[in-house]
Short mmCIF file of C-alpha atoms and ligand atoms in Angstrom, two decimals:
data_model
loop_
_atom_site.label_atom_id
_atom_site.label_comp_id
_atom_site.label_asym_id
_atom_site.label_seq_id
_atom_site.Cartn_x
_atom_site.Cartn_y
_atom_site.Cartn_z
CA MET D 262 180.79 77.89 127.18
CA GLN D 263 181.06 78.33 130.94
CA ASP D 264 184.82 78.89 130.67
CA LEU D 265 184.31 81.50 127.96
CA LEU D 266 181.73 83.41 129.98
CA ASP D 267 183.92 83.27 133.11
CA GLU D 268 186.86 84.55 131.10
CA ILE D 269 184.88 87.43 129.58
CA ALA D 270 183.49 88.43 132.99
CA ALA D 271 186.95 88.22 134.56
CA THR D 272 188.55 90.38 131.86
CA LEU D 273 185.83 92.94 131.25
CA GLY D 274 184.22 93.05 134.71
CA PRO D 275 187.00 95.07 136.37
CA ARG D 276 187.73 97.39 133.41
CA PRO D 277 188.06 101.07 134.42
CA ASP D 278 186.59 102.57 131.21
CA ARG D 279 182.93 101.63 131.52
CA GLY D 280 180.98 104.55 129.97
CA SER D 281 178.43 106.48 132.00
CA VAL D 282 175.08 105.41 133.42
CA ALA D 283 171.88 106.95 131.99
CA ASP D 284 171.21 109.93 134.25
CA TYR D 285 168.15 111.41 132.53
CA ILE D 286 166.08 108.88 134.49
CA PRO D 287 166.95 109.77 138.12
CA GLU D 288 166.46 106.21 139.45
CA LEU D 289 168.91 104.86 136.86
CA ALA D 290 171.50 107.49 137.79
CA LYS D 291 171.78 105.75 141.18
CA ILE D 292 172.92 102.41 139.71
CA ASP D 293 176.46 101.30 140.56
CA PRO D 294 178.36 101.20 137.24
CA GLN D 295 180.83 98.61 138.60
CA GLN D 296 178.58 95.70 137.66
CA PHE D 297 178.82 93.21 134.86
CA GLY D 298 176.78 90.10 134.18
CA MET D 299 176.25 87.69 131.34
CA ALA D 300 174.01 84.67 130.70
CA ILE D 301 173.43 82.30 127.81
CA ALA D 302 170.48 79.95 127.27
CA LEU D 303 171.15 77.04 124.94
CA ALA D 304 168.89 74.68 123.02
CA ASP D 305 169.61 71.78 125.37
CA GLY D 306 167.95 73.76 128.16
CA SER D 307 171.20 74.60 129.89
CA VAL D 308 171.94 78.12 131.09
CA HIS D 309 175.44 79.39 131.80
CA VAL D 310 176.01 82.57 133.77
CA ALA D 311 178.92 84.73 134.90
CA GLY D 312 179.44 87.83 137.01
CA ASP D 313 176.33 89.66 138.26
CA ALA D 314 173.98 87.55 136.17
CA ASP D 315 171.43 87.22 138.97
CA THR D 316 171.18 90.93 139.80
CA PRO D 317 167.96 92.52 138.48
CA PHE D 318 168.35 95.58 136.27
CA SER D 319 165.96 97.82 134.35
CA ILE D 320 165.52 96.31 130.89
CA GLN D 321 164.29 99.63 129.42
CA SER D 322 164.29 99.44 125.63
CA VAL D 323 164.93 95.71 125.52
CA SER D 324 161.23 95.60 126.42
CA LYS D 325 160.47 96.95 122.95
CA VAL D 326 161.15 93.48 121.52
CA PHE D 327 158.43 91.91 123.67
CA ALA D 328 156.12 94.88 123.06
CA LEU D 329 156.58 94.49 119.30
CA ALA D 330 155.76 90.78 119.45
CA LEU D 331 152.62 91.61 121.41
CA ALA D 332 151.54 94.42 119.09
CA LEU D 333 152.05 92.20 116.02
CA GLY D 334 150.02 89.51 117.74
CA LYS D 335 147.21 92.04 118.13
CA VAL D 336 147.07 93.70 114.70
CA GLY D 337 149.48 91.73 112.48
CA ASP D 338 150.93 93.50 109.47
CA GLN D 339 148.59 96.44 109.88
CA LEU D 340 151.16 97.75 112.34
CA TRP D 341 153.40 98.64 109.39
CA ARG D 342 150.95 101.30 108.26
CA ARG D 343 151.81 103.25 111.39
CA VAL D 344 155.53 102.55 111.82
CA GLY D 345 158.38 101.92 109.38
CA ARG D 346 161.15 99.36 109.20
CA GLU D 347 164.20 101.44 108.41
CA PRO D 348 167.12 102.36 110.65
CA SER D 349 166.82 105.97 111.72
CA GLY D 350 170.47 106.99 112.00
CA GLN D 351 169.28 109.25 114.82
CA SER D 352 169.47 108.98 118.58
CA PHE D 353 166.81 106.88 120.32
CA ASN D 354 164.68 109.83 121.41
CA SER D 355 165.09 112.11 118.40
CA ILE D 356 162.09 114.05 117.12
CA LEU D 357 163.77 115.22 113.90
CA LEU D 358 162.48 112.64 111.43
CA LEU D 359 159.00 112.63 112.87
CA GLU D 360 158.37 116.13 111.55
CA ARG D 361 159.75 115.37 108.13
CA GLU D 362 158.05 112.00 107.80
CA GLU D 363 154.68 113.20 109.01
CA GLY D 364 154.29 111.26 112.21
CA ILE D 365 155.33 107.81 110.91
CA PRO D 366 158.32 106.73 113.04
CA ARG D 367 161.16 105.03 111.21
CA ASN D 368 161.02 101.78 113.20
CA PRO D 369 159.47 100.20 116.31
CA PHE D 370 162.69 100.39 118.34
CA ILE D 371 163.27 104.14 118.43
CA ASN D 372 161.16 105.79 121.10
CA ALA D 373 158.61 107.30 118.71
CA GLY D 374 158.04 103.90 117.09
CA ALA D 375 157.87 102.17 120.44
CA LEU D 376 155.16 104.59 121.54
CA VAL D 377 153.10 103.50 118.53
CA THR D 378 153.74 99.86 119.46
CA THR D 379 152.63 100.50 123.03
CA ASP D 380 149.55 102.32 121.74
CA THR D 381 148.82 99.27 119.58
CA TYR D 382 148.98 96.64 122.32
CA LEU D 383 147.07 98.98 124.61
CA ALA D 384 144.25 99.00 122.04
CA LEU D 385 141.12 99.73 124.04
CA SER D 386 142.22 98.10 127.28
CA SER D 387 143.41 99.75 130.47
CA PRO D 388 147.14 100.20 131.08
CA ARG D 389 146.88 97.68 133.92
CA GLU D 390 145.34 95.02 131.65
CA ALA D 391 147.77 95.71 128.81
CA LEU D 392 150.80 95.59 131.10
CA GLY D 393 149.43 92.40 132.66
CA HIS D 394 149.30 90.90 129.19
CA LEU D 395 152.85 92.01 128.44
CA LEU D 396 154.15 90.60 131.73
CA ARG D 397 152.41 87.30 131.07
CA PHE D 398 154.13 87.12 127.69
CA VAL D 399 157.57 87.88 129.17
CA ARG D 400 157.06 85.44 132.06
CA ALA D 401 155.92 82.70 129.69
CA ALA D 402 158.92 83.32 127.46
CA ALA D 403 161.31 83.16 130.42
CA ASP D 404 159.32 80.44 132.17
CA ASP D 405 159.67 82.55 135.31
CA GLU D 406 156.83 84.07 137.32
CA GLY D 407 159.26 86.23 139.30
CA ILE D 408 159.49 89.04 136.72
CA HIS D 409 158.02 92.39 137.81
CA ILE D 410 157.77 96.07 137.01
CA ASN D 411 159.88 98.39 139.15
CA HIS D 412 157.40 101.14 139.99
CA ASP D 413 160.06 103.51 141.36
CA VAL D 414 161.83 103.46 138.00
CA ALA D 415 158.56 103.94 136.10
CA ARG D 416 157.60 106.91 138.29
CA SER D 417 161.06 108.39 138.04
CA GLU D 418 160.99 108.23 134.24
CA LEU D 419 157.45 109.59 134.00
CA GLU D 420 158.38 112.64 136.06
CA THR D 421 161.15 113.58 133.66
CA ALA D 422 159.86 112.19 130.34
CA HIS D 423 159.61 115.56 128.61
CA ARG D 424 161.08 114.32 125.34
CA ASN D 425 158.88 111.25 125.23
CA PHE D 426 155.82 113.38 125.99
CA ALA D 427 156.85 115.64 123.12
CA LEU D 428 157.11 112.60 120.83
CA ALA D 429 153.71 111.28 121.94
CA HIS D 430 152.02 114.63 121.36
CA TYR D 431 153.67 114.87 117.98
CA LEU D 432 152.34 111.43 117.05
CA ALA D 433 148.90 112.45 118.26
CA ALA D 434 149.07 115.62 116.16
CA PHE D 435 149.61 113.40 113.11
CA ASP D 436 146.75 111.14 114.20
CA ASN D 437 149.09 108.26 114.86
CA LEU D 438 147.97 107.53 118.44
CA HIS D 439 144.65 105.98 119.35
CA ASN D 440 145.01 106.54 123.07
CA SER D 441 145.85 109.77 124.87
CA PRO D 442 149.55 110.69 125.13
CA ASP D 443 149.25 110.43 128.94
CA LYS D 444 147.90 106.90 128.79
CA VAL D 445 150.49 105.76 126.23
CA LEU D 446 153.38 107.34 128.15
CA GLY D 447 152.23 105.88 131.46
CA THR D 448 152.08 102.41 129.92
CA TYR D 449 155.36 102.84 128.02
CA CYS D 450 157.32 103.93 131.10
CA HIS D 451 156.02 100.94 133.08
CA GLN D 452 156.88 98.62 130.18
CA CYS D 453 160.44 99.97 130.14
CA ALA D 454 160.66 99.63 133.93
CA ILE D 455 160.47 95.83 133.91
CA ASP D 456 163.32 94.47 136.01
CA MET D 457 165.08 91.30 134.90
CA THR D 458 168.34 89.52 135.58
CA CYS D 459 170.64 88.42 132.78
CA ARG D 460 169.55 84.84 133.47
CA GLN D 461 165.87 85.75 133.09
CA LEU D 462 166.49 87.85 129.98
CA ALA D 463 168.52 85.12 128.25
CA LEU D 464 165.72 82.66 128.94
CA ALA D 465 163.06 85.13 127.78
CA GLY D 466 164.91 85.69 124.48
CA ARG D 467 164.61 82.03 123.44
CA PHE D 468 161.27 82.70 121.73
CA LEU D 469 163.24 84.50 119.02
CA ILE D 470 165.05 81.29 118.05
CA GLU D 471 163.68 78.51 115.87
CA GLY D 472 164.51 74.96 116.77
CA ALA D 473 163.91 72.04 119.06
CA GLY D 474 164.41 73.10 122.64
CA PHE D 475 163.17 76.67 122.15
CA PRO D 476 159.65 77.82 123.06
CA ARG D 477 157.37 78.53 120.11
CA LEU D 478 155.47 81.74 120.83
CA LEU D 479 155.70 83.30 117.37
CA SER D 480 155.27 82.26 113.77
CA ARG D 481 158.47 81.73 111.82
CA ASP D 482 157.96 84.82 109.64
CA ARG D 483 157.34 87.04 112.61
CA ARG D 484 160.37 85.71 114.45
CA ARG D 485 162.60 86.30 111.43
CA ARG D 486 161.32 89.82 110.98
CA ILE D 487 161.83 90.78 114.60
CA ASN D 488 165.38 89.45 114.35
CA ALA D 489 165.89 91.50 111.17
CA LEU D 490 164.73 94.64 112.93
CA MET D 491 166.99 93.91 115.90
CA MET D 492 169.91 93.64 113.50
CA THR D 493 169.15 96.84 111.59
CA CYS D 494 167.60 99.02 114.31
CA GLY D 495 168.27 97.39 117.70
CA HIS D 496 171.08 99.74 118.72
CA TYR D 497 169.73 103.06 117.38
CA ASP D 498 172.38 105.04 115.53
CA GLY D 499 174.92 102.46 116.78
CA SER D 500 173.16 99.60 114.96
CA GLY D 501 175.64 99.53 112.07
CA ASP D 502 178.54 99.48 114.51
CA PHE D 503 177.00 96.62 116.51
CA ALA D 504 176.33 94.59 113.34
CA PHE D 505 179.89 95.23 112.19
CA ARG D 506 181.48 94.25 115.49
CA VAL D 507 179.17 91.45 116.65
CA GLY D 508 177.29 90.22 113.58
CA LEU D 509 174.26 89.03 115.55
CA PRO D 510 170.84 90.66 116.07
CA GLY D 511 170.55 92.45 119.39
CA LYS D 512 168.45 94.94 121.30
CA SER D 513 169.91 97.29 123.86
CA GLY D 514 168.41 99.39 126.62
CA VAL D 515 169.65 102.42 128.55
CA GLY D 516 169.66 100.30 131.71
CA GLY D 517 172.81 98.76 130.19
CA GLY D 518 171.29 95.45 129.13
CA ILE D 519 171.57 93.84 125.69
CA LEU D 520 169.67 90.82 124.42
CA VAL D 521 171.46 89.06 121.58
CA ILE D 522 170.15 86.21 119.45
CA ALA D 523 172.40 83.63 117.83
CA PRO D 524 169.87 82.10 115.41
CA GLY D 525 169.40 78.38 115.87
CA ARG D 526 171.82 78.33 118.77
CA ALA D 527 171.31 80.55 121.77
CA SER D 528 169.88 83.58 123.47
CA ILE D 529 172.45 85.72 125.26
CA ALA D 530 171.97 88.53 127.76
CA VAL D 531 174.71 90.85 128.90
CA TRP D 532 174.48 93.76 131.33
CA SER D 533 176.78 96.53 132.41
CA PRO D 534 175.16 99.90 133.27
CA GLY D 535 177.76 102.25 131.73
CA LEU D 536 176.74 103.41 128.25
CA ASN D 537 178.70 104.41 125.16
CA ARG D 538 177.92 107.53 123.12
CA TYR D 539 174.97 105.84 121.39
CA GLY D 540 173.30 104.93 124.69
CA ASN D 541 174.25 101.24 124.42
CA SER D 542 176.16 99.34 127.12
CA LEU D 543 179.86 99.97 126.56
CA LEU D 544 181.19 96.81 128.18
CA GLY D 545 178.16 94.81 127.06
CA THR D 546 178.97 95.58 123.45
CA GLU D 547 182.63 94.70 123.97
CA ALA D 548 181.68 91.47 125.70
CA MET D 549 179.49 90.48 122.77
CA GLU D 550 182.25 91.33 120.33
CA VAL D 551 184.66 89.04 122.17
CA PHE D 552 181.97 86.36 122.51
CA ALA D 553 181.12 86.40 118.80
CA ARG D 554 184.78 86.29 117.80
CA ARG D 555 185.56 83.40 120.13
CA THR D 556 182.51 81.29 119.20
CA GLY D 557 182.68 82.21 115.51
CA TRP D 558 178.89 82.78 115.64
CA SER D 559 177.58 85.27 113.10
CA VAL D 560 174.54 85.53 110.87
CA PHE D 561 176.98 86.33 108.07
CA GLY D 562 178.45 82.83 107.94
N1 LIG R 6 162.58 104.35 128.69
C1 LIG R 6 163.70 104.83 127.95
C2 LIG R 6 163.34 106.09 127.20
O1 LIG R 6 162.31 106.16 126.63
C3 LIG R 6 164.17 103.76 127.01
C4 LIG R 6 165.32 104.17 126.15
C5 LIG R 6 166.32 103.06 125.94
O2 LIG R 6 166.40 102.12 126.73
O3 LIG R 6 167.06 103.13 124.97
O4 LIG R 6 164.06 107.03 127.19
#
């Protein structure tokens, strides 16, 4: 495993075609695209890392996986009255379907759906309390108290979050937000601004795997369903492409991170800030494609 990770980092790390960093969040536009890291956490407790695996990055939409687990913990299946479970085929921040489908977002991983999820785990608490709860969940999953929110990134996104504000107001217009758009957006941007390293993210992802050696923070049904949503919706309108090329459930973020689950086996995190046209890490996706081919791991047998 260590040799494979070293080889992937050595081949992909220096590649000149790396995509472009997300520049609609000014703090993310400053990130050096010449970085690549990868980490894998296995059932025996071992962790293997390569490249910049100990450099913190903004997990952005990967946070939606933890937020979904938290929201389901709060309201259970009632969540599905307010958000769907179908791939959207649209970009992550699209407002198109929200109009047509009367304020019910297609799934919890596109931004509109994630705003509903954030609204759900906020419930009646303050953003500080709700984010504290989320951080406790992530830290427990990773078994690492050193995971924090990057307030500069949160502020930077909030100042330019016009599309997300539009989505939140749209949801509110359809009565699908319980908290004010300002409160939901403030919480959402801080949730997305959690910084983690590949090592921390790989460890945190273990709660999505069943088996001895993996922490049990979710029921089996819930874990399976989150994995199913990661497979079908985890890469926005690039989800089909990711399933085709990698064959494992994953969730990407515009910070360039991807969390991938190999059911029963391992949690894998890869990070490279340059994005492809879907807003998913270009080299991260390629690394996972190579990794899946070389290990033979796939949910499709
Ligand atoms: N905070 C980002 C946004 O809402 C997350 C998007 C992503 O990582 O895909 O635009």
